[in-house]
Amino acid sequence: MAMANNEKRCFTCGENTTHSCEGCPKRFCSVHMPEHQQSLIKELNHISDDYNKFKQTINEQTPNLHDLALINEWEKNSIEIIQRKAKECREIVIKLSQTPLNDIEKKFNGLNEQIQQHQKQNDLNEIQLNYLRNQLRRMSQEFNNPIKISIEQYSQTFSNNISIILSKKLKFNKWKQNAITVAGGNGIGQQFNQLNCPGGIFVDKNKNIFIADHWNHRIVEWKYNAKEGLFIAGRNGKGSRIDQLNNPKDVVIDQENHTIIIADYGNKRVTQWLNRQQQYLIKGIACYGLAMDKYGYLYVCDIDKNEVRRWEMGEYKNKGIVVAGGNGKGNQFNQLNCPTYIFVDEEQSVYVSDTNNHRVMKWRKDAKEGRIVAGGNGERSSLHRLSRPQGVFVDDLGQIYIADCDNHRVMRWCEGKEEGEIVVGGYGQGHQTNQLNYPCGLSFDDEGNLYIADRDNNQIRKYEIIS
């Protein structure tokens, strides 16, 4: 009871007559109730003051300048990336559209100069007439078959990216491992069904095979599915006459002009044959590998000078232009050591089998040095090495095929990869259908079938593509 009475007394003075303050647990007499209310008002004013101070603090706050700077920088960089990508794509489209026209115009002007020169000098022959006629036809075909360009967009995190897509041929995948003999294979000899150390080969659009029959000092053609070959050049035995050959290393066919160009290595000259008419193109050159680009430029590998030179068709009296090597024998990026076979792609990049450096080098057009695209890790049989590479071919996807001669196999490398893969062979040196014996020349037909000059087995092997 005492506790109950105490609860009803004034909290300040203890007076029994008290009043309650609603919301407060304490009671006050009539004298002290106003004081209590004033204290509440005073406390409220303190809270109000604190509120106003806090509000002022909030109002005085500014955004985090560092975060804003990061956002602004991101915005700027993103816009620059998009603008740069758009600029690159515009430049690519303009270049791809204009370059063929410029090339055709350049060749057209050059052809016109040649026609005028021949008219002025009156020194025409059948070879020159065929060349002029076919050059005009080739330019017409190029003009009527422009490159196809499409724009592809693909979604990314903050924006859509775009890229330029060019039409490409199908990728060559795998081949049957047991080969078919399509030329030679009847022992070493000089008969029409025999070969003697075949080197460079060329397969035309009709699947006819042209072979540099090295020790027989001749070029032979094996028609599609033929049982024996035909003499094309060098039927007069080893010699230095214009109608003779001496250890030919390679052969290319200008299918537009129907001419045969031969690396007559033993005579240190490059010759051209047309309908049994012969013509010297280049003299005094230790020619090994040959290649011709889509513009008709001829590339010749000089094994003695460790370089590759390029000549414009019909301009063989000059010294040509060095496009690979030419800085003495060595293993630096601007040097070669016993270059043999070569390949030239659509962009006029030159791929060189740098045989004694056990690597394949790629020299872009007008480059001062090359880059290693296969091998270059010493002479062994592991997948990241080559051993005296010979024939080389590059498909439309940039995959590099190499006759890995002393490893008795054919390798495929992708530029930028540290090692290649075995395409055919690799089962040791031998004469079985799945073996090779020092492969040299290498070529493909339009269907993707692979042809290998199996040198020491004196035959040409065909590996059928698996579709």
PDB file of C-alpha atoms in Angstrom, residues 19 22 25 68 92 112 115 129 227 261 274 297 316 329 372 379 386 418 423:
ATOM      1  CA  HIS A  19      -1.974  15.200 -11.412  1.00  0.00           C
ATOM      2  CA  GLU A  22      -0.294  11.935 -20.095  1.00  0.00           C
ATOM      3  CA  PRO A  25       5.160   7.761 -15.874  1.00  0.00           C
ATOM      4  CA  LEU A  68      31.519  11.125 -60.519  1.00  0.00           C
ATOM      5  CA  ILE A  92      38.077  -1.381 -93.796  1.00  0.00           C
ATOM      6  CA  ASN A 112      48.002  -0.185-121.971  1.00  0.00           C
ATOM      7  CA  ILE A 115      50.330  -2.650-125.776  1.00  0.00           C
ATOM      8  CA  LEU A 129      50.011 -11.957-127.431  1.00  0.00           C
ATOM      9  CA  LYS A 227      48.712 -44.291-115.616  1.00  0.00           C
ATOM     10  CA  ILE A 261      57.356 -21.389-115.276  1.00  0.00           C
ATOM     11  CA  LEU A 274      54.579 -22.309-123.926  1.00  0.00           C
ATOM     12  CA  TYR A 297      53.680 -11.185-109.720  1.00  0.00           C
ATOM     13  CA  TYR A 316      62.266  -9.587-115.682  1.00  0.00           C
ATOM     14  CA  LYS A 329      72.621 -16.324 -93.823  1.00  0.00           C
ATOM     15  CA  ILE A 372      58.015 -17.336 -87.048  1.00  0.00           C
ATOM     16  CA  GLU A 379      65.318 -29.866 -85.082  1.00  0.00           C
ATOM     17  CA  LEU A 386      60.104 -29.091 -87.497  1.00  0.00           C
ATOM     18  CA  GLU A 418      53.032 -22.846 -80.064  1.00  0.00           C
ATOM     19  CA  VAL A 423      47.831 -34.110 -90.776  1.00  0.00           C
TER      20      VAL A 423
END
